[in-house]
XYZ file of N, CA and C in Angstrom:
732
model
N 43.532 60.555 69.388
C 43.671 62.010 69.256
C 45.140 62.364 69.383
N 45.607 63.312 68.533
C 47.019 63.646 68.516
C 47.269 64.965 69.229
N 48.084 64.952 70.294
C 48.505 66.165 70.972
C 49.825 65.906 71.654
N 50.341 66.909 72.357
C 51.664 66.771 72.948
C 51.719 65.660 73.985
N 50.552 65.301 74.606
C 50.531 64.224 75.592
C 50.812 62.872 74.950
N 50.694 62.796 73.621
C 50.917 61.543 72.927
C 52.401 61.235 72.767
N 53.278 62.208 73.049
C 54.703 62.049 72.785
C 55.319 60.799 73.414
N 55.056 60.491 74.717
C 55.661 59.281 75.273
C 55.234 58.016 74.545
N 53.982 57.944 74.093
C 53.515 56.776 73.364
C 54.265 56.619 72.053
N 54.551 57.732 71.388
C 55.326 57.652 70.154
C 56.751 57.205 70.453
N 57.301 57.667 71.559
C 58.627 57.206 71.963
C 58.626 55.690 72.176
N 57.559 55.171 72.769
C 57.470 53.723 72.953
C 57.469 53.005 71.613
N 56.731 53.538 70.648
C 56.626 52.907 69.342
C 57.977 52.859 68.638
N 58.729 53.970 68.678
C 60.000 53.997 67.964
C 61.162 53.489 68.819
N 60.895 53.233 70.095
C 61.923 52.661 70.952
C 63.024 53.624 71.336
N 62.707 54.904 71.402
C 63.707 55.925 71.730
C 63.119 56.876 72.768
N 63.866 57.141 73.833
C 63.475 58.142 74.819
C 64.363 59.369 74.635
N 63.763 60.488 74.349
C 64.516 61.699 74.042
C 65.063 62.358 75.310
N 66.330 62.796 75.215
C 66.917 63.612 76.273
C 66.277 64.998 76.278
N 65.961 65.508 75.081
C 65.289 66.798 74.936
C 63.937 66.560 74.260
N 62.891 66.327 75.056
C 61.573 66.018 74.482
C 61.057 67.096 73.541
N 61.493 68.339 73.743
C 61.017 69.420 72.876
C 61.415 69.191 71.423
N 62.522 68.499 71.187
C 62.940 68.206 69.816
C 61.921 67.313 69.117
N 61.424 66.310 69.827
C 60.432 65.424 69.230
C 59.121 66.154 69.004
N 58.716 66.964 69.963
C 57.495 67.743 69.789
C 57.594 68.624 68.553
N 58.748 69.264 68.374
C 58.936 70.097 67.185
C 58.880 69.260 65.911
N 59.483 68.082 65.936
C 59.485 67.213 64.756
C 58.072 66.808 64.353
N 57.186 66.730 65.324
C 55.810 66.304 65.056
C 54.875 67.474 64.766
N 55.403 68.682 64.736
C 54.562 69.870 64.573
C 54.565 70.361 63.131
N 53.443 70.183 62.470
C 53.295 70.613 61.076
C 53.102 72.130 61.014
N 53.586 72.788 59.948
C 53.429 74.246 59.846
C 51.984 74.734 59.988
N 51.026 73.933 59.565
C 49.626 74.354 59.661
C 49.197 74.534 61.118
N 49.797 73.782 62.031
C 49.487 73.915 63.453
C 50.037 75.231 63.987
N 51.264 75.560 63.585
C 51.893 76.806 64.016
C 51.095 78.002 63.496
N 50.585 77.900 62.281
C 49.819 79.001 61.690
C 48.583 79.355 62.514
N 48.028 78.374 63.187
C 46.840 78.623 64.007
C 47.184 79.268 65.349
N 48.479 79.279 65.666
C 48.925 79.915 66.916
C 49.969 80.982 66.603
N 49.714 81.717 65.512
C 50.652 82.742 65.063
C 50.924 83.751 66.185
N 52.200 84.025 66.379
C 52.591 84.952 67.439
C 53.095 84.255 68.692
N 52.809 82.939 68.812
C 53.306 82.172 69.953
C 54.686 81.616 69.604
N 55.735 82.248 70.100
C 57.094 81.869 69.734
C 57.529 80.550 70.357
N 56.745 80.021 71.276
C 57.095 78.739 71.901
C 56.762 77.551 71.009
N 55.963 77.782 69.975
C 55.562 76.699 69.072
C 56.363 76.819 67.773
N 57.145 75.785 67.469
C 57.994 75.809 66.273
C 57.644 74.637 65.382
N 57.593 74.885 64.086
C 57.251 73.796 63.164
C 58.480 72.942 62.849
N 58.243 71.883 62.078
C 59.286 70.872 61.860
C 60.121 71.079 60.600
N 59.999 72.242 59.943
C 60.658 72.400 58.649
C 62.188 72.400 58.748
N 62.751 73.020 59.783
C 64.207 73.004 59.924
C 64.720 71.590 60.233
N 64.000 70.864 61.072
C 64.390 69.485 61.363
C 64.228 68.598 60.128
N 63.232 68.884 59.328
C 63.048 68.147 58.071
C 64.271 68.333 57.169
N 64.750 69.578 57.063
C 65.937 69.886 56.264
C 67.132 69.061 56.736
N 67.330 69.014 58.045
C 68.450 68.265 58.600
C 68.275 66.768 58.384
N 67.079 66.265 58.674
C 66.827 64.836 58.529
C 66.996 64.350 57.104
N 66.605 65.170 56.141
C 66.776 64.825 54.730
C 68.252 64.593 54.422
N 69.120 65.483 54.906
C 70.560 65.346 54.665
C 71.128 64.119 55.378
N 70.680 63.876 56.600
C 71.150 62.717 57.355
C 70.759 61.423 56.643
N 69.532 61.345 56.172
C 69.077 60.152 55.455
C 69.864 59.931 54.176
N 70.116 61.010 53.433
C 70.888 60.875 52.197
C 72.266 60.280 52.476
N 72.928 60.767 53.521
C 74.246 60.244 53.867
C 74.163 58.796 54.315
N 73.210 58.495 55.186
C 73.074 57.131 55.703
C 72.804 56.145 54.572
N 71.882 56.493 53.686
C 71.518 55.595 52.585
C 72.679 55.435 51.608
N 73.358 56.538 51.276
C 74.495 56.460 50.364
C 75.596 55.575 50.943
N 75.884 55.745 52.219
C 76.913 54.934 52.872
C 76.521 53.460 52.888
N 75.260 53.181 53.230
C 74.794 51.798 53.278
C 74.892 51.128 51.904
N 74.453 51.813 50.865
C 74.486 51.244 49.519
C 75.916 51.053 49.031
N 76.776 52.031 49.300
C 78.176 51.956 48.880
C 78.854 50.712 49.473
N 78.619 50.472 50.747
C 79.260 49.341 51.422
C 78.609 48.012 51.049
N 77.292 48.037 50.830
C 76.555 46.792 50.607
C 76.725 46.254 49.187
N 76.942 47.148 48.235
C 77.033 46.741 46.835
C 78.338 47.260 46.213
N 79.474 46.634 46.554
C 80.772 47.137 46.087
C 80.968 47.039 44.575
N 80.208 46.190 43.905
C 80.388 46.013 42.468
C 79.389 46.813 41.632
N 78.471 47.512 42.277
C 77.433 48.250 41.548
C 77.943 49.643 41.192
N 77.686 50.077 39.948
C 78.210 51.373 39.512
C 77.395 52.537 40.079
N 77.924 53.741 39.883
C 77.328 54.954 40.452
C 75.904 55.178 39.973
N 75.640 54.861 38.701
C 74.306 55.085 38.154
C 73.233 54.285 38.867
N 73.497 52.994 39.081
C 72.489 52.161 39.751
C 72.407 52.488 41.237
N 73.544 52.837 41.853
C 73.491 53.261 43.250
C 72.603 54.490 43.404
N 72.695 55.416 42.456
C 71.858 56.616 42.490
C 70.384 56.257 42.364
N 70.082 55.305 41.478
C 68.691 54.873 41.304
C 68.161 54.221 42.575
N 68.979 53.387 43.215
C 68.561 52.721 44.444
C 68.335 53.739 45.562
N 69.246 54.704 45.670
C 69.081 55.733 46.707
C 67.805 56.533 46.483
N 67.553 56.912 45.225
C 66.350 57.687 44.915
C 65.094 56.906 45.277
N 65.104 55.599 45.029
C 63.932 54.777 45.340
C 63.718 54.666 46.841
N 64.795 54.651 47.607
C 64.687 54.504 49.055
C 64.229 55.779 49.755
N 64.639 56.948 49.240
C 64.341 58.192 49.946
C 63.248 59.008 49.266
N 62.585 58.449 48.276
C 61.506 59.188 47.628
C 60.340 59.364 48.602
N 59.465 60.295 48.275
C 58.359 60.648 49.169
C 57.549 59.440 49.601
N 57.167 58.610 48.637
C 56.296 57.478 48.938
C 56.977 56.470 49.874
N 58.283 56.258 49.690
C 59.008 55.307 50.535
C 59.085 55.797 51.981
N 59.456 57.059 52.162
C 59.575 57.584 53.524
C 58.206 57.720 54.183
N 57.186 58.024 53.380
C 55.833 58.076 53.934
C 55.417 56.697 54.452
N 55.816 55.635 53.734
C 55.490 54.287 54.186
C 56.199 53.968 55.499
N 57.454 54.398 55.624
C 58.165 54.184 56.886
C 57.479 54.937 58.022
N 56.979 56.137 57.713
C 56.235 56.890 58.714
C 54.947 56.200 59.110
N 54.257 55.656 58.126
C 53.021 54.924 58.393
C 53.288 53.706 59.265
N 54.401 53.029 58.997
C 54.737 51.821 59.755
C 54.925 52.100 61.244
N 55.367 53.315 61.585
C 55.526 53.648 63.015
C 54.386 54.543 63.511
N 53.269 54.551 62.778
C 52.041 55.247 63.175
C 52.255 56.750 63.371
N 53.153 57.305 62.576
C 53.533 58.701 62.724
C 52.341 59.650 62.588
N 51.464 59.369 61.646
C 50.332 60.258 61.404
C 49.452 60.482 62.617
N 49.362 59.483 63.477
C 48.515 59.595 64.661
C 49.015 60.650 65.644
N 50.303 60.953 65.597
C 50.914 61.804 66.609
C 51.230 63.201 66.110
N 50.934 63.481 64.850
C 51.246 64.796 64.308
C 50.373 65.879 64.920
N 50.961 67.034 65.140
C 50.222 68.229 65.516
C 49.963 69.001 64.227
N 48.714 69.023 63.778
C 48.385 69.677 62.515
C 47.181 70.597 62.712
N 47.029 71.552 61.804
C 45.929 72.491 61.886
C 44.594 71.835 61.595
N 43.525 72.512 62.002
C 42.180 71.938 61.826
C 41.848 71.706 60.352
N 42.209 72.691 59.513
C 41.926 72.535 58.094
C 42.673 71.366 57.489
N 43.925 71.218 57.860
C 44.735 70.101 57.364
C 44.171 68.779 57.859
N 43.716 68.762 59.094
C 43.101 67.557 59.657
C 41.877 67.145 58.858
N 41.020 68.114 58.560
C 39.774 67.822 57.847
C 40.013 67.374 56.413
N 41.138 67.806 55.835
C 41.429 67.439 54.445
C 42.222 66.138 54.337
N 42.381 65.426 55.443
C 43.077 64.133 55.418
C 44.575 64.228 55.518
N 45.073 65.309 56.118
C 46.508 65.538 56.183
C 47.300 64.469 56.900
N 46.703 63.830 57.886
C 47.444 62.824 58.651
C 47.888 61.640 57.784
N 47.176 61.393 56.703
C 47.540 60.271 55.849
C 48.192 60.687 54.545
N 48.451 61.981 54.358
C 49.003 62.472 53.095
C 50.493 62.149 53.013
N 50.894 61.592 51.879
C 52.272 61.113 51.714
C 53.298 62.206 51.934
N 53.062 63.387 51.380
C 54.052 64.454 51.510
C 54.232 64.862 52.970
N 53.153 64.932 53.719
C 53.242 65.322 55.132
C 53.951 64.241 55.943
N 53.611 62.985 55.690
C 54.251 61.885 56.418
C 55.734 61.810 56.100
N 56.086 61.995 54.835
C 57.496 61.966 54.438
C 58.275 63.043 55.159
N 57.777 64.264 55.114
C 58.494 65.385 55.726
C 58.576 65.247 57.244
N 57.518 64.732 57.843
C 57.548 64.526 59.293
C 58.537 63.426 59.661
N 58.610 62.380 58.838
C 59.577 61.308 59.100
C 60.997 61.858 59.028
N 61.273 62.690 58.029
C 62.586 63.314 57.927
C 62.870 64.172 59.156
N 61.849 64.886 59.626
C 62.015 65.726 60.810
C 62.322 64.882 62.045
N 61.649 63.754 62.190
C 61.919 62.856 63.317
C 63.360 62.357 63.249
N 63.817 62.009 62.059
C 65.219 61.588 61.890
C 66.160 62.713 62.304
N 65.859 63.940 61.895
C 66.678 65.074 62.296
C 66.701 65.259 63.807
N 65.553 65.078 64.435
C 65.470 65.217 65.894
C 66.277 64.129 66.599
N 66.175 62.898 66.107
C 66.948 61.804 66.703
C 68.443 62.077 66.570
N 68.842 62.563 65.401
C 70.265 62.861 65.162
C 70.782 63.906 66.143
N 70.023 64.972 66.332
C 70.451 66.021 67.254
C 70.458 65.531 68.696
N 69.494 64.716 69.044
C 69.328 64.297 70.438
C 70.279 63.169 70.829
N 70.520 62.220 69.891
C 71.249 61.016 70.286
C 72.338 60.590 69.316
N 72.484 61.295 68.204
C 73.590 61.011 67.299
C 73.259 60.032 66.194
N 74.244 59.835 65.306
C 74.025 59.029 64.108
C 73.767 57.560 64.422
N 74.395 57.009 65.443
C 74.186 55.588 65.753
C 72.719 55.308 66.060
N 72.063 56.218 66.772
C 70.647 56.038 67.081
C 69.798 56.123 65.815
N 70.181 57.011 64.906
C 69.470 57.099 63.621
C 69.606 55.798 62.858
N 70.811 55.256 62.821
C 71.049 53.991 62.118
C 70.172 52.877 62.696
N 70.131 52.787 64.026
C 69.325 51.749 64.671
C 67.837 51.906 64.348
N 67.389 53.146 64.238
C 65.983 53.427 63.975
C 65.605 53.205 62.512
N 66.471 53.637 61.613
C 66.117 53.689 60.200
C 66.578 52.469 59.401
N 67.736 51.926 59.736
C 68.319 50.907 58.859
C 67.476 49.641 58.715
N 66.934 49.058 59.798
C 66.144 47.825 59.606
C 64.978 47.986 58.631
N 64.108 49.008 58.776
C 63.026 49.128 57.789
C 63.538 49.493 56.398
N 64.645 50.232 56.310
C 65.202 50.558 55.001
C 65.689 49.304 54.283
N 66.277 48.370 55.015
C 66.759 47.134 54.396
C 65.595 46.282 53.900
N 64.490 46.276 54.639
C 63.290 45.567 54.165
C 62.765 46.223 52.898
N 62.748 47.543 52.886
C 62.301 48.284 51.712
C 63.236 48.034 50.532
N 64.525 48.012 50.781
C 65.511 47.763 49.726
C 65.296 46.394 49.087
N 65.008 45.411 49.905
C 64.753 44.064 49.382
C 63.580 44.074 48.418
N 62.502 44.762 48.786
C 61.322 44.849 47.927
C 61.639 45.615 46.642
N 62.416 46.687 46.752
C 62.773 47.489 45.586
C 63.559 46.661 44.580
N 64.530 45.899 45.060
C 65.360 45.100 44.161
C 64.565 43.962 43.549
N 63.770 43.263 44.368
C 62.995 42.127 43.860
C 62.002 42.546 42.782
N 61.475 43.768 42.890
C 60.465 44.236 41.939
C 60.992 45.297 40.960
N 62.333 45.474 40.959
C 62.977 46.432 40.051
C 62.358 47.823 40.155
N 62.009 48.234 41.372
C 61.340 49.522 41.553
C 62.286 50.705 41.396
N 63.592 50.435 41.374
C 64.554 51.516 41.211
C 64.823 51.854 39.750
N 64.375 51.000 38.855
C 64.576 51.237 37.429
C 63.607 52.318 36.965
N 64.053 53.203 36.104
C 63.232 54.313 35.620
C 62.033 53.768 34.841
N 60.869 53.795 35.500
C 59.665 53.219 34.898
C 59.247 53.957 33.632
N 59.417 55.268 33.594
C 58.999 56.046 32.420
C 59.828 55.661 31.203
N 61.130 55.480 31.398
C 61.989 55.097 30.275
C 61.645 53.695 29.788
N 61.421 52.779 30.735
C 61.068 51.406 30.359
C 59.767 51.366 29.595
N 58.777 52.135 30.049
C 57.487 52.144 29.374
C 57.615 52.731 27.972
N 58.355 53.823 27.853
C 58.504 54.453 26.544
C 59.206 53.519 25.562
N 60.264 52.846 26.021
C 60.972 51.906 25.147
C 60.047 50.794 24.679
N 59.236 50.303 25.583
C 58.346 49.186 25.234
C 57.266 49.622 24.249
N 56.673 50.779 24.485
C 55.592 51.244 23.610
C 56.136 51.652 22.245
N 57.271 52.314 22.231
C 57.828 52.738 20.949
C 58.272 51.548 20.113
N 58.800 50.521 20.778
C 59.236 49.338 20.041
C 58.060 48.628 19.377
N 56.907 48.660 20.021
C 55.742 47.929 19.510
C 54.842 48.806 18.635
N 54.640 50.054 19.047
C 53.661 50.904 18.366
C 54.278 52.118 17.666
N 55.557 52.376 17.950
C 56.249 53.524 17.365
C 55.587 54.854 17.720
N 55.032 54.936 18.924
C 54.478 56.189 19.432
C 54.942 56.374 20.874
N 54.755 57.573 21.399
C 55.204 57.907 22.753
C 54.007 58.012 23.686
N 54.068 57.396 24.861
C 52.972 57.528 25.830
C 52.760 58.990 26.211
N 51.516 59.324 26.504
C 51.151 60.698 26.842
C 50.766 60.769 28.318
N 51.395 61.682 29.061
C 51.108 61.864 30.486
C 50.299 63.136 30.685
N 49.291 63.065 31.540
C 48.492 64.251 31.817
C 48.091 64.278 33.291
N 48.184 65.466 33.874
C 47.762 65.659 35.264
C 46.244 65.747 35.289
N 45.611 64.900 36.096
C 44.144 64.870 36.140
C 43.576 65.365 37.466
N 44.451 65.696 38.417
C 43.943 66.208 39.688
C 45.064 66.558 40.636
N 44.732 67.394 41.626
C 45.683 67.766 42.669
C 44.890 68.063 43.935
N 45.355 67.538 45.060
C 44.667 67.733 46.331
C 45.639 68.236 47.374
N 45.100 68.978 48.349
C 45.894 69.452 49.456
C 46.376 70.871 49.257
N 46.908 71.480 50.326
C 47.407 72.861 50.265
C 48.670 72.943 49.426
N 49.086 74.170 49.099
C 50.216 74.370 48.195
C 51.489 73.702 48.690
N 51.720 73.719 50.000
C 52.973 73.177 50.523
C 52.969 71.654 50.629
N 51.823 71.024 50.395
C 51.746 69.560 50.555
C 50.766 68.946 49.563
N 50.854 69.378 48.312
C 49.935 68.852 47.300
C 50.290 67.415 46.927
N 49.252 66.676 46.559
C 49.430 65.361 45.952
C 48.763 65.400 44.587
N 49.503 64.962 43.580
C 49.035 65.026 42.199
C 48.623 63.647 41.707
N 47.622 63.638 40.828
C 47.229 62.411 40.131
C 47.563 62.584 38.661
N 48.275 61.610 38.103
C 48.676 61.648 36.697
C 48.224 60.364 36.019
N 47.720 60.497 34.796
C 47.343 59.345 33.980
C 48.272 59.270 32.778
N 48.567 58.048 32.359
C 49.353 57.847 31.153
C 48.487 57.084 30.156
N 48.515 57.529 28.922
C 47.654 56.949 27.902
C 48.424 56.747 26.602
N 47.917 55.841 25.795
C 48.388 55.663 24.423
C 47.227 56.082 23.537
N 47.370 57.238 22.923
C 46.230 57.786 22.198
C 45.120 58.108 23.182
N 43.945 57.524 22.961
C 42.809 57.733 23.852
C 42.657 56.614 24.881
N 43.589 55.662 24.887
C 43.463 54.499 25.757
C 44.295 54.670 27.022
N 43.620 54.735 28.166
C 44.299 54.854 29.455
C 44.984 53.531 29.799
N 46.266 53.600 30.168
C 46.989 52.370 30.518
C 47.544 52.383 31.942
N 47.434 53.517 32.638
C 47.922 53.552 34.012
C 47.686 54.899 34.663
N 47.636 54.909 35.996
C 47.500 56.158 36.744
C 48.294 56.044 38.033
N 48.703 57.205 38.566
C 49.489 57.199 39.787
C 49.329 58.484 40.570
N 49.672 58.427 41.851
C 49.584 59.575 42.756
C 50.965 59.811 43.357
N 51.363 61.096 43.473
C 52.656 61.405 44.062
C 52.715 62.824 44.596
N 53.750 63.103 45.360
C 53.918 64.413 45.952
C 54.400 65.466 44.978
N 54.707 65.080 43.756
C 55.043 66.004 42.677
C 54.492 65.407 41.391
N 54.407 66.233 40.356
C 53.921 65.722 39.072
C 54.846 64.628 38.549
N 56.136 64.824 38.753
C 57.107 63.825 38.294
C 56.932 62.503 39.020
N 56.759 62.574 40.340
C 56.578 61.345 41.118
C 55.287 60.638 40.732
N 54.232 61.402 40.503
C 52.955 60.806 40.095
C 53.076 60.163 38.726
N 53.801 60.802 37.803
C 54.000 60.228 36.472
C 54.798 58.933 36.560
N 55.777 58.904 37.453
C 56.557 57.686 37.642
C 55.680 56.547 38.138
N 54.789 56.842 39.079
C 53.890 55.814 39.593
C 52.894 55.372 38.523
N 52.459 56.297 37.674
C 51.554 55.944 36.577
C 52.255 55.003 35.601
N 53.517 55.302 35.283
C 54.284 54.446 34.379
C 54.486 53.066 34.982
N 54.751 53.031 36.281
C 54.940 51.734 36.943
C 53.645 50.912 36.902
N 52.505 51.571 37.121
C 51.219 50.875 37.057
C 50.957 50.368 35.643
N 51.321 51.176 34.644
C 51.121 50.768 33.258
C 51.982 49.556 32.910
N 53.231 49.570 33.363
C 54.112 48.435 33.101
C 53.569 47.157 33.737
N 53.063 47.291 34.958
C 52.505 46.129 35.636
C 51.308 45.570 34.866
N 50.479 46.465 34.375
C 49.314 46.028 33.602
C 49.736 45.376 32.292
N 50.713 45.961 31.612
C 51.176 45.398 30.349
C 51.809 44.025 30.549
N 52.551 43.864 31.644
C 53.173 42.572 31.920
C 52.130 41.513 32.235
N 51.032 41.924 32.861
C 49.994 40.961 33.235
C 49.029 40.667 32.092
N 48.689 41.716 31.309
C 47.619 41.560 30.325
C 48.038 41.874 28.894
N 49.234 42.418 28.697
C 49.644 42.810 27.358
C 48.983 44.108 26.940
N 49.185 44.494 25.694
C 48.587 45.730 25.183
C 47.075 45.586 25.081
N 46.331 46.657 25.344
C 44.866 46.609 25.207
C 44.451 46.220 23.786
N 43.378 45.456 23.675
C 42.924 44.973 22.370
C 42.612 46.127 21.419
N 42.114 47.232 21.931
C 41.777 48.352 21.067
C 43.011 48.882 20.342
N 44.147 48.847 21.020
C 45.377 49.303 20.393
C 45.903 48.276 19.388
N 45.793 47.025 19.728
C 46.268 45.967 18.838
C 45.486 45.968 17.520
N 44.211 46.322 17.558
C 43.412 46.365 16.327
C 43.874 47.463 15.388
N 44.531 48.474 15.973
C 44.974 49.599 15.153
C 46.376 49.409 14.570
N 47.050 48.297 14.983
C 48.405 48.056 14.460
C 48.378 47.752 12.972
């Protein structure tokens, strides 16, 4: 069960003891929780800390990539940074430290699966980073974030996850079939501030991939990545090859 009493356990998990525990409590407080206690000025949501943490992460990641890859040009550095700080990546880092278990969220959000929703986990992770920065400074953020980011970076590079999947898929399909893949949104779940979209990509009437993301663009990117993986493993579907 997630409540304010869980805070010390979360501190144990992340290996940080806060000088100002209220900062961590705020970082773990989703807006839906505050909405249920409207008028109580002692309860503050994590949106301002999320704003700060997002900026801190961008700087940390940019600095790390700049120093680590002195021969890589600006374009690829931008792609690597985007892959590291995208919603799905930060949500995974949040999952790794069991962040969802400790969130303070509203009853409706709880019932709709909010604790495991990528957008909520991403934003809460950014808020935790913002809280650590305010409480203990950039060195503590580096110690907390850099090791899992480097593991994530290794996976991104090994699997070329930073390369624009939509462009790669379009080039491959156009070269073979001279047509453009079609993307369509097939579903959306969650409240307006934390929706997750499902997008499918098809060639004509043939579905070749689907993906989920915190925005339509992110979901389309995941759909393209799934399609590329399928094409690399199985090639073009036989139904399409018969029409060539």
